[in-house]
């Protein structure tokens, strides 16, 4: 145990916080790594037609993008070595491996993810899943599950059903639930004349695809305010999905980047959790019109986990990262964002929530503000270092060397 940690331990003990306990709890919170930072959300499908857009685009062309699932998995292995604490992997349907054959999205099966399952097993990493409702000719109109054409809608319903079966297969093999998150890009650039029909159709489609209960497959729906090509109208808005999820007893997913640019999600958590049983957090960082910058240890992130700690709501929240930046080393992008997320979790677990809440209850608002300010300069860095040591992961300022070596040895050869 280092001297700085011993010092930190007593500094936190003075505000009645047990740093050992906080480290243990922080390392145990699962973070689901988004698989799509590694290849710029391109995926590994075998396609007949060319790529289509649909609300998502990574910018930048830093060398070393993973071009195959094997390369991607090699990259995740590197990431696992650099991020402390419990991790899962969140896979998108377009990361299917179909051995050179064209398999359309409605025909996907668990066998197309056999290598992913084997990898998860080998590394002790549980898998989550996402249907891919974009980058497909049938998403070109900007509508999928809410398309007015019955045939298109049916295709996407069938895709979601196929994906739910895959999540159930993951759950079965890993002996624990697999979260499946449904996000669709549906919406329009400009004022629609009819906002109603698509929303009615979306509710209908969701009911159809959720009809069958599948053991271990845990469904969430993700809302958005605006996206590329859906600047004015998004069918699956916050009001739509939070109401839908609540009325159907499924989960609701809050992405940190899916709100008005000045809006943050920390204040929403205690509101939703009065009524919803659980939330999925997509940890991201919005900048102006982009919702997916590399996550950093900023107030927006810290406040989210502080809220969870202050409400003792860790068991009601699942955490998954969601961002993509193709302009920098992708392993570093992963590591920075995942370490920042873990740091924010640890920092929240070191919050003197009980004492702050007592001060507030006693009407001592000056005392509350003073303590909130004072804890900001406690020696958090030493506790974080200790958490890294205990997890057998390099400390800050030590992991980047490993990334640069990996870049020279592996990424530069691609
Ligand atoms: C898009 C959503 C969604 C995606 C992934 C790739 O705005 O945030 O979660 O980022 O499905
Ligand atoms: Zn998201």
GROMACS .gro file of C-alpha atoms and ligand atoms in nm:
model
  426
    1UNK     CA    1   0.000   0.000   0.000
    2UNK     CA    2   0.147   0.332  -0.102
    3UNK     CA    3   0.207   0.629   0.129
    4UNK     CA    4  -0.022   0.852  -0.076
    5UNK     CA    5  -0.300   0.594  -0.040
    6UNK     CA    6  -0.254   0.574   0.336
    7UNK     CA    7  -0.282   0.949   0.349
    8UNK     CA    8  -0.592   0.941   0.129
    9UNK     CA    9  -0.747   0.670   0.341
   10UNK     CA   10  -0.730   0.886   0.650
   11UNK     CA   11  -0.841   1.199   0.465
   12UNK     CA   12  -1.157   1.020   0.355
   13UNK     CA   13  -1.200   0.850   0.692
   14UNK     CA   14  -1.224   1.199   0.838
   15UNK     CA   15  -1.546   1.245   0.642
   16UNK     CA   16  -1.658   0.891   0.733
   17UNK     CA   17  -1.582   0.736   0.397
   18UNK     CA   18  -1.422   0.394   0.376
   19UNK     CA   19  -1.192   0.403   0.071
   20UNK     CA   20  -1.137   0.025   0.070
   21UNK     CA   21  -1.507  -0.036   0.051
   22UNK     CA   22  -1.548   0.227  -0.221
   23UNK     CA   23  -1.272   0.070  -0.432
   24UNK     CA   24  -1.429  -0.274  -0.403
   25UNK     CA   25  -1.772  -0.145  -0.494
   26UNK     CA   26  -1.641   0.066  -0.783
   27UNK     CA   27  -1.452  -0.223  -0.940
   28UNK     CA   28  -1.761  -0.443  -0.919
   29UNK     CA   29  -1.992  -0.216  -1.122
   30UNK     CA   30  -2.012  -0.370  -1.470
   31UNK     CA   31  -1.940  -0.138  -1.763
   32UNK     CA   32  -2.042  -0.272  -2.101
   33UNK     CA   33  -1.780  -0.175  -2.361
   34UNK     CA   34  -1.939  -0.065  -2.690
   35UNK     CA   35  -1.783  -0.278  -2.964
   36UNK     CA   36  -1.811  -0.007  -3.230
   37UNK     CA   37  -1.529   0.237  -3.147
   38UNK     CA   38  -1.281  -0.011  -3.289
   39UNK     CA   39  -1.397  -0.002  -3.653
   40UNK     CA   40  -1.586   0.329  -3.681
   41UNK     CA   41  -1.929   0.157  -3.665
   42UNK     CA   42  -1.869  -0.018  -3.998
   43UNK     CA   43  -1.919  -0.379  -3.889
   44UNK     CA   44  -1.820  -0.703  -4.058
   45UNK     CA   45  -2.126  -0.798  -4.257
   46UNK     CA   46  -2.096  -0.946  -4.602
   47UNK     CA   47  -2.304  -0.716  -4.817
   48UNK     CA   48  -2.462  -0.728  -5.156
   49UNK     CA   49  -2.543  -0.362  -5.187
   50UNK     CA   50  -2.334  -0.065  -5.073
   51UNK     CA   51  -2.341   0.088  -4.729
   52UNK     CA   52  -2.623   0.320  -4.643
   53UNK     CA   53  -2.626   0.593  -4.381
   54UNK     CA   54  -2.895   0.648  -4.122
   55UNK     CA   55  -2.812   0.870  -3.831
   56UNK     CA   56  -2.463   0.755  -3.739
   57UNK     CA   57  -2.125   0.855  -3.877
   58UNK     CA   58  -1.775   0.838  -3.736
   59UNK     CA   59  -1.540   1.111  -3.857
   60UNK     CA   60  -1.164   1.084  -3.896
   61UNK     CA   61  -0.930   0.835  -4.061
   62UNK     CA   62  -0.666   0.753  -3.804
   63UNK     CA   63  -0.476   0.442  -3.917
   64UNK     CA   64  -0.535   0.105  -3.758
   65UNK     CA   65  -0.910   0.053  -3.787
   66UNK     CA   66  -1.009  -0.307  -3.718
   67UNK     CA   67  -1.109  -0.458  -4.053
   68UNK     CA   68  -1.215  -0.799  -3.931
   69UNK     CA   69  -1.381  -0.939  -3.623
   70UNK     CA   70  -1.054  -1.112  -3.536
   71UNK     CA   71  -0.872  -0.778  -3.539
   72UNK     CA   72  -1.149  -0.624  -3.332
   73UNK     CA   73  -1.127  -0.893  -3.069
   74UNK     CA   74  -0.750  -0.854  -3.057
   75UNK     CA   75  -0.808  -0.484  -2.988
   76UNK     CA   76  -1.061  -0.549  -2.709
   77UNK     CA   77  -0.808  -0.778  -2.545
   78UNK     CA   78  -0.568  -0.486  -2.534
   79UNK     CA   79  -0.839  -0.264  -2.386
   80UNK     CA   80  -0.918  -0.522  -2.117
   81UNK     CA   81  -0.558  -0.489  -2.001
   82UNK     CA   82  -0.591  -0.116  -1.950
   83UNK     CA   83  -0.924  -0.067  -1.777
   84UNK     CA   84  -0.975  -0.167  -1.413
   85UNK     CA   85  -1.291  -0.339  -1.289
   86UNK     CA   86  -1.567  -0.555  -1.428
   87UNK     CA   87  -1.629  -0.521  -1.800
   88UNK     CA   88  -1.882  -0.660  -2.047
   89UNK     CA   89  -1.887  -0.630  -2.426
   90UNK     CA   90  -2.180  -0.478  -2.612
   91UNK     CA   91  -2.211  -0.617  -2.964
   92UNK     CA   92  -2.412  -0.479  -3.255
   93UNK     CA   93  -2.585  -0.703  -3.507
   94UNK     CA   94  -2.365  -0.577  -3.789
   95UNK     CA   95  -2.070  -0.750  -3.624
   96UNK     CA   96  -2.208  -1.086  -3.738
   97UNK     CA   97  -1.962  -1.334  -3.888
   98UNK     CA   98  -2.122  -1.529  -4.170
   99UNK     CA   99  -1.822  -1.703  -4.328
  100UNK     CA  100  -1.835  -1.512  -4.655
  101UNK     CA  101  -2.207  -1.565  -4.707
  102UNK     CA  102  -2.465  -1.290  -4.740
  103UNK     CA  103  -2.707  -1.327  -4.449
  104UNK     CA  104  -2.961  -1.048  -4.430
  105UNK     CA  105  -3.048  -0.894  -4.096
  106UNK     CA  106  -3.379  -1.075  -4.063
  107UNK     CA  107  -3.204  -1.411  -4.093
  108UNK     CA  108  -2.932  -1.368  -3.831
  109UNK     CA  109  -2.885  -1.651  -3.587
  110UNK     CA  110  -2.682  -1.715  -3.273
  111UNK     CA  111  -2.437  -1.924  -3.479
  112UNK     CA  112  -2.327  -1.603  -3.656
  113UNK     CA  113  -2.200  -1.485  -3.321
  114UNK     CA  114  -2.037  -1.811  -3.218
  115UNK     CA  115  -1.687  -1.660  -3.225
  116UNK     CA  116  -1.802  -1.372  -3.006
  117UNK     CA  117  -1.952  -1.613  -2.756
  118UNK     CA  118  -1.634  -1.821  -2.751
  119UNK     CA  119  -1.430  -1.505  -2.700
  120UNK     CA  120  -1.655  -1.390  -2.415
  121UNK     CA  121  -1.623  -1.725  -2.248
  122UNK     CA  122  -1.248  -1.731  -2.289
  123UNK     CA  123  -1.204  -1.388  -2.134
  124UNK     CA  124  -1.479  -1.408  -1.873
  125UNK     CA  125  -1.662  -1.120  -2.040
  126UNK     CA  126  -2.042  -1.128  -2.058
  127UNK     CA  127  -2.203  -1.005  -2.378
  128UNK     CA  128  -2.482  -0.757  -2.445
  129UNK     CA  129  -2.646  -0.697  -2.781
  130UNK     CA  130  -2.803  -0.442  -3.016
  131UNK     CA  131  -3.010  -0.486  -3.330
  132UNK     CA  132  -2.871  -0.274  -3.614
  133UNK     CA  133  -3.148  -0.065  -3.768
  134UNK     CA  134  -2.910   0.148  -3.978
  135UNK     CA  135  -2.648   0.104  -4.252
  136UNK     CA  136  -2.884  -0.104  -4.464
  137UNK     CA  137  -3.074  -0.043  -4.790
  138UNK     CA  138  -3.405  -0.090  -4.604
  139UNK     CA  139  -3.311   0.199  -4.372
  140UNK     CA  140  -3.245   0.439  -4.657
  141UNK     CA  141  -3.582   0.616  -4.633
  142UNK     CA  142  -3.502   0.722  -4.280
  143UNK     CA  143  -3.766   0.490  -4.133
  144UNK     CA  144  -3.740   0.131  -4.008
  145UNK     CA  145  -3.977   0.004  -3.738
  146UNK     CA  146  -4.202   0.303  -3.802
  147UNK     CA  147  -4.199   0.283  -4.182
  148UNK     CA  148  -4.540   0.318  -4.343
  149UNK     CA  149  -4.458   0.032  -4.582
  150UNK     CA  150  -4.571  -0.287  -4.417
  151UNK     CA  151  -4.305  -0.500  -4.581
  152UNK     CA  152  -4.019  -0.280  -4.461
  153UNK     CA  153  -4.161  -0.270  -4.113
  154UNK     CA  154  -4.200  -0.649  -4.108
  155UNK     CA  155  -3.839  -0.692  -4.214
  156UNK     CA  156  -3.718  -0.484  -3.920
  157UNK     CA  157  -3.950  -0.654  -3.674
  158UNK     CA  158  -3.808  -0.983  -3.790
  159UNK     CA  159  -3.457  -0.845  -3.744
  160UNK     CA  160  -3.533  -0.745  -3.386
  161UNK     CA  161  -3.684  -1.085  -3.314
  162UNK     CA  162  -3.372  -1.253  -3.453
  163UNK     CA  163  -3.156  -1.029  -3.234
  164UNK     CA  164  -3.357  -1.105  -2.923
  165UNK     CA  165  -3.297  -1.473  -2.984
  166UNK     CA  166  -2.925  -1.403  -3.012
  167UNK     CA  167  -2.929  -1.213  -2.682
  168UNK     CA  168  -3.110  -1.508  -2.523
  169UNK     CA  169  -2.841  -1.741  -2.659
  170UNK     CA  170  -2.574  -1.517  -2.506
  171UNK     CA  171  -2.757  -1.526  -2.174
  172UNK     CA  172  -2.783  -1.900  -2.180
  173UNK     CA  173  -2.418  -1.955  -2.252
  174UNK     CA  174  -2.287  -1.695  -2.005
  175UNK     CA  175  -2.527  -1.794  -1.730
  176UNK     CA  176  -2.652  -1.439  -1.682
  177UNK     CA  177  -2.873  -1.185  -1.856
  178UNK     CA  178  -2.784  -1.014  -2.182
  179UNK     CA  179  -2.909  -0.661  -2.227
  180UNK     CA  180  -3.049  -0.583  -2.569
  181UNK     CA  181  -3.091  -0.218  -2.658
  182UNK     CA  182  -3.322  -0.111  -2.939
  183UNK     CA  183  -3.226   0.216  -3.106
  184UNK     CA  184  -3.373   0.318  -3.442
  185UNK     CA  185  -3.274   0.619  -3.653
  186UNK     CA  186  -3.634   0.693  -3.764
  187UNK     CA  187  -3.719   1.055  -3.823
  188UNK     CA  188  -3.692   1.344  -4.066
  189UNK     CA  189  -3.467   1.636  -4.140
  190UNK     CA  190  -3.750   1.885  -4.177
  191UNK     CA  191  -4.100   1.944  -4.044
  192UNK     CA  192  -4.315   1.639  -4.108
  193UNK     CA  193  -4.683   1.690  -4.180
  194UNK     CA  194  -4.768   1.378  -3.986
  195UNK     CA  195  -4.590   1.303  -3.661
  196UNK     CA  196  -4.865   1.069  -3.548
  197UNK     CA  197  -4.866   0.777  -3.786
  198UNK     CA  198  -4.499   0.684  -3.738
  199UNK     CA  199  -4.531   0.689  -3.362
  200UNK     CA  200  -4.840   0.473  -3.371
  201UNK     CA  201  -4.661   0.232  -3.603
  202UNK     CA  202  -4.353   0.224  -3.382
  203UNK     CA  203  -4.560   0.126  -3.079
  204UNK     CA  204  -4.726  -0.143  -3.286
  205UNK     CA  205  -4.392  -0.278  -3.414
  206UNK     CA  206  -4.240  -0.282  -3.067
  207UNK     CA  207  -4.538  -0.473  -2.932
  208UNK     CA  208  -4.495  -0.724  -3.212
  209UNK     CA  209  -4.124  -0.777  -3.165
  210UNK     CA  210  -4.150  -0.800  -2.786
  211UNK     CA  211  -4.437  -1.044  -2.793
  212UNK     CA  212  -4.232  -1.344  -2.697
  213UNK     CA  213  -4.065  -1.350  -2.355
  214UNK     CA  214  -3.715  -1.486  -2.399
  215UNK     CA  215  -3.530  -1.596  -2.087
  216UNK     CA  216  -3.219  -1.389  -2.019
  217UNK     CA  217  -3.294  -1.134  -2.291
  218UNK     CA  218  -3.349  -0.800  -2.118
  219UNK     CA  219  -3.496  -0.533  -2.348
  220UNK     CA  220  -3.437  -0.159  -2.338
  221UNK     CA  221  -3.545   0.118  -2.577
  222UNK     CA  222  -3.324   0.423  -2.642
  223UNK     CA  223  -3.457   0.770  -2.714
  224UNK     CA  224  -3.297   1.059  -2.899
  225UNK     CA  225  -3.374   1.426  -2.959
  226UNK     CA  226  -3.215   1.472  -3.299
  227UNK     CA  227  -2.963   1.304  -3.525
  228UNK     CA  228  -2.799   1.324  -3.865
  229UNK     CA  229  -3.092   1.335  -4.105
  230UNK     CA  230  -3.346   1.354  -3.825
  231UNK     CA  231  -3.282   1.708  -3.711
  232UNK     CA  232  -3.646   1.806  -3.666
  233UNK     CA  233  -3.838   1.491  -3.587
  234UNK     CA  234  -3.728   1.173  -3.415
  235UNK     CA  235  -4.002   0.914  -3.387
  236UNK     CA  236  -3.849   0.753  -3.078
  237UNK     CA  237  -3.828   1.064  -2.862
  238UNK     CA  238  -3.779   1.065  -2.484
  239UNK     CA  239  -4.148   1.101  -2.415
  240UNK     CA  240  -4.233   0.822  -2.655
  241UNK     CA  241  -3.989   0.566  -2.523
  242UNK     CA  242  -4.008   0.645  -2.154
  243UNK     CA  243  -4.387   0.614  -2.174
  244UNK     CA  244  -4.362   0.303  -2.388
  245UNK     CA  245  -4.110   0.134  -2.158
  246UNK     CA  246  -4.314   0.216  -1.851
  247UNK     CA  247  -4.640   0.094  -1.996
  248UNK     CA  248  -4.488  -0.233  -2.121
  249UNK     CA  249  -4.260  -0.304  -1.825
  250UNK     CA  250  -3.936  -0.297  -2.023
  251UNK     CA  251  -3.621  -0.088  -1.968
  252UNK     CA  252  -3.554   0.267  -2.082
  253UNK     CA  253  -3.212   0.379  -2.208
  254UNK     CA  254  -3.084   0.732  -2.150
  255UNK     CA  255  -2.792   0.832  -2.372
  256UNK     CA  256  -2.601   1.131  -2.230
  257UNK     CA  257  -2.579   1.284  -2.578
  258UNK     CA  258  -2.943   1.259  -2.679
  259UNK     CA  259  -3.084   1.580  -2.539
  260UNK     CA  260  -3.092   1.948  -2.605
  261UNK     CA  261  -2.726   2.061  -2.619
  262UNK     CA  262  -2.752   2.245  -2.288
  263UNK     CA  263  -2.943   1.969  -2.113
  264UNK     CA  264  -2.778   1.706  -1.891
  265UNK     CA  265  -2.920   1.380  -1.768
  266UNK     CA  266  -2.824   1.378  -1.401
  267UNK     CA  267  -3.145   1.546  -1.292
  268UNK     CA  268  -3.357   1.296  -1.485
  269UNK     CA  269  -3.238   0.985  -1.302
  270UNK     CA  270  -3.429   1.038  -0.979
  271UNK     CA  271  -3.735   1.140  -1.181
  272UNK     CA  272  -3.745   0.831  -1.404
  273UNK     CA  273  -3.660   0.595  -1.120
  274UNK     CA  274  -3.968   0.700  -0.924
  275UNK     CA  275  -4.163   0.506  -1.185
  276UNK     CA  276  -3.929   0.295  -1.398
  277UNK     CA  277  -3.773  -0.011  -1.240
  278UNK     CA  278  -3.442   0.024  -1.421
  279UNK     CA  279  -3.244   0.242  -1.659
  280UNK     CA  280  -2.966   0.178  -1.904
  281UNK     CA  281  -2.712   0.459  -1.931
  282UNK     CA  282  -2.530   0.520  -2.256
  283UNK     CA  283  -2.222   0.699  -2.137
  284UNK     CA  284  -2.124   0.949  -2.403
  285UNK     CA  285  -2.012   1.312  -2.443
  286UNK     CA  286  -2.208   1.552  -2.660
  287UNK     CA  287  -2.037   1.849  -2.825
  288UNK     CA  288  -2.266   2.082  -3.019
  289UNK     CA  289  -2.440   1.864  -3.280
  290UNK     CA  290  -2.240   1.549  -3.208
  291UNK     CA  291  -2.356   1.317  -2.934
  292UNK     CA  292  -2.064   1.074  -2.932
  293UNK     CA  293  -1.728   1.225  -2.837
  294UNK     CA  294  -1.482   1.023  -2.629
  295UNK     CA  295  -1.598   1.025  -2.269
  296UNK     CA  296  -1.390   1.224  -2.023
  297UNK     CA  297  -1.396   1.274  -1.647
  298UNK     CA  298  -1.605   1.590  -1.653
  299UNK     CA  299  -1.888   1.724  -1.440
  300UNK     CA  300  -2.156   1.584  -1.670
  301UNK     CA  301  -2.022   1.234  -1.612
  302UNK     CA  302  -1.948   1.276  -1.243
  303UNK     CA  303  -2.293   1.415  -1.171
  304UNK     CA  304  -2.461   1.112  -1.328
  305UNK     CA  305  -2.290   0.868  -1.094
  306UNK     CA  306  -2.321   1.103  -0.797
  307UNK     CA  307  -2.696   1.094  -0.847
  308UNK     CA  308  -2.694   0.716  -0.849
  309UNK     CA  309  -2.490   0.709  -0.530
  310UNK     CA  310  -2.705   0.972  -0.361
  311UNK     CA  311  -3.013   0.766  -0.439
  312UNK     CA  312  -2.839   0.433  -0.358
  313UNK     CA  313  -2.965   0.320  -0.696
  314UNK     CA  314  -2.671   0.115  -0.829
  315UNK     CA  315  -2.886  -0.195  -0.865
  316UNK     CA  316  -3.135  -0.009  -1.083
  317UNK     CA  317  -2.888   0.115  -1.341
  318UNK     CA  318  -2.688  -0.062  -1.612
  319UNK     CA  319  -2.386   0.119  -1.756
  320UNK     CA  320  -2.266   0.100  -2.116
  321UNK     CA  321  -2.032   0.328  -2.308
  322UNK     CA  322  -2.135   0.470  -2.647
  323UNK     CA  323  -1.906   0.692  -2.852
  324UNK     CA  324  -1.681   0.679  -3.155
  325UNK     CA  325  -1.389   0.890  -3.267
  326UNK     CA  326  -1.197   0.783  -3.576
  327UNK     CA  327  -0.951   1.073  -3.557
  328UNK     CA  328  -0.733   0.937  -3.275
  329UNK     CA  329  -0.584   0.603  -3.175
  330UNK     CA  330  -0.892   0.389  -3.114
  331UNK     CA  331  -0.745   0.187  -2.828
  332UNK     CA  332  -0.661   0.511  -2.651
  333UNK     CA  333  -1.014   0.638  -2.721
  334UNK     CA  334  -1.155   0.329  -2.553
  335UNK     CA  335  -0.917   0.345  -2.261
  336UNK     CA  336  -0.969   0.714  -2.192
  337UNK     CA  337  -1.348   0.683  -2.195
  338UNK     CA  338  -1.368   0.361  -1.998
  339UNK     CA  339  -1.119   0.474  -1.736
  340UNK     CA  340  -1.305   0.803  -1.705
  341UNK     CA  341  -1.629   0.612  -1.650
  342UNK     CA  342  -1.470   0.393  -1.383
  343UNK     CA  343  -1.317   0.701  -1.221
  344UNK     CA  344  -1.654   0.873  -1.208
  345UNK     CA  345  -1.805   0.564  -1.046
  346UNK     CA  346  -1.528   0.552  -0.785
  347UNK     CA  347  -1.548   0.923  -0.722
  348UNK     CA  348  -1.925   0.893  -0.664
  349UNK     CA  349  -1.871   0.609  -0.419
  350UNK     CA  350  -1.640   0.839  -0.221
  351UNK     CA  351  -1.908   1.104  -0.187
  352UNK     CA  352  -2.016   1.184   0.169
  353UNK     CA  353  -2.378   1.151   0.058
  354UNK     CA  354  -2.519   1.064   0.399
  355UNK     CA  355  -2.353   1.358   0.568
  356UNK     CA  356  -2.457   1.599   0.292
  357UNK     CA  357  -2.812   1.477   0.321
  358UNK     CA  358  -2.808   1.521   0.700
  359UNK     CA  359  -2.681   1.877   0.663
  360UNK     CA  360  -2.956   1.947   0.415
  361UNK     CA  361  -3.222   1.791   0.637
  362UNK     CA  362  -3.101   2.011   0.922
  363UNK     CA  363  -3.139   2.318   0.702
  364UNK     CA  364  -2.764   2.379   0.697
  365UNK     CA  365  -2.729   2.470   0.332
  366UNK     CA  366  -2.403   2.658   0.382
  367UNK     CA  367  -2.255   2.348   0.546
  368UNK     CA  368  -2.382   2.137   0.257
  369UNK     CA  369  -2.225   2.363  -0.005
  370UNK     CA  370  -1.901   2.389   0.192
  371UNK     CA  371  -1.864   2.012   0.219
  372UNK     CA  372  -1.951   1.966  -0.150
  373UNK     CA  373  -1.672   2.209  -0.236
  374UNK     CA  374  -1.420   2.071   0.013
  375UNK     CA  375  -1.440   1.711  -0.103
  376UNK     CA  376  -1.342   1.817  -0.453
  377UNK     CA  377  -0.979   1.857  -0.349
  378UNK     CA  378  -0.947   1.544  -0.136
  379UNK     CA  379  -0.670   1.312  -0.265
  380UNK     CA  380  -0.889   1.120  -0.506
  381UNK     CA  381  -0.596   1.044  -0.738
  382UNK     CA  382  -0.430   0.826  -0.474
  383UNK     CA  383  -0.747   0.622  -0.429
  384UNK     CA  384  -0.777   0.581  -0.805
  385UNK     CA  385  -0.414   0.468  -0.828
  386UNK     CA  386  -0.480   0.216  -0.553
  387UNK     CA  387  -0.786   0.086  -0.741
  388UNK     CA  388  -0.572   0.038  -1.053
  389UNK     CA  389  -0.303  -0.140  -0.850
  390UNK     CA  390  -0.556  -0.375  -0.693
  391UNK     CA  391  -0.703  -0.454  -1.033
  392UNK     CA  392  -0.354  -0.518  -1.173
  393UNK     CA  393  -0.398  -0.242  -1.432
  394UNK     CA  394  -0.148   0.035  -1.512
  395UNK     CA  395  -0.199   0.365  -1.333
  396UNK     CA  396  -0.265   0.696  -1.509
  397UNK     CA  397   0.032   0.813  -1.714
  398UNK     CA  398   0.150   0.452  -1.737
  399UNK     CA  399  -0.104   0.295  -1.974
  400UNK     CA  400  -0.037   0.511  -2.278
  401UNK     CA  401   0.299   0.341  -2.334
  402UNK     CA  402   0.121   0.011  -2.381
  403UNK     CA  403  -0.108   0.175  -2.637
  404UNK     CA  404   0.183   0.321  -2.832
  405UNK     CA  405   0.360  -0.015  -2.834
  406UNK     CA  406   0.043  -0.184  -2.956
  407UNK     CA  407   0.010   0.082  -3.226
  408UNK     CA  408   0.359   0.012  -3.353
  409UNK     CA  409   0.336  -0.364  -3.323
  410UNK     CA  410  -0.023  -0.423  -3.442
  411UNK     CA  411  -0.216  -0.120  -3.565
  412UNK     CA  412   0.057   0.015  -3.793
  413UNK     CA  413   0.065  -0.319  -3.979
  414UNK     CA  414  -0.301  -0.292  -4.086
  415LIG     C1  415  -2.729   0.643  -3.168
  415LIG     C2  416  -2.742   0.570  -3.038
  415LIG     C3  417  -2.700   0.428  -3.041
  415LIG     C4  418  -2.576   0.406  -3.123
  415LIG     C5  419  -2.530   0.264  -3.127
  415LIG     C6  420  -2.426   0.240  -3.231
  415LIG     O1  421  -2.753   0.776  -3.157
  415LIG     O2  422  -2.672   0.639  -2.939
  415LIG     O3  423  -2.687   0.381  -2.913
  415LIG     O4  424  -2.471   0.488  -3.086
  415LIG     O5  425  -2.640   0.183  -3.143
  416LIG    ZN1  426  -2.661   0.547  -2.745
   0.00000   0.00000   0.00000
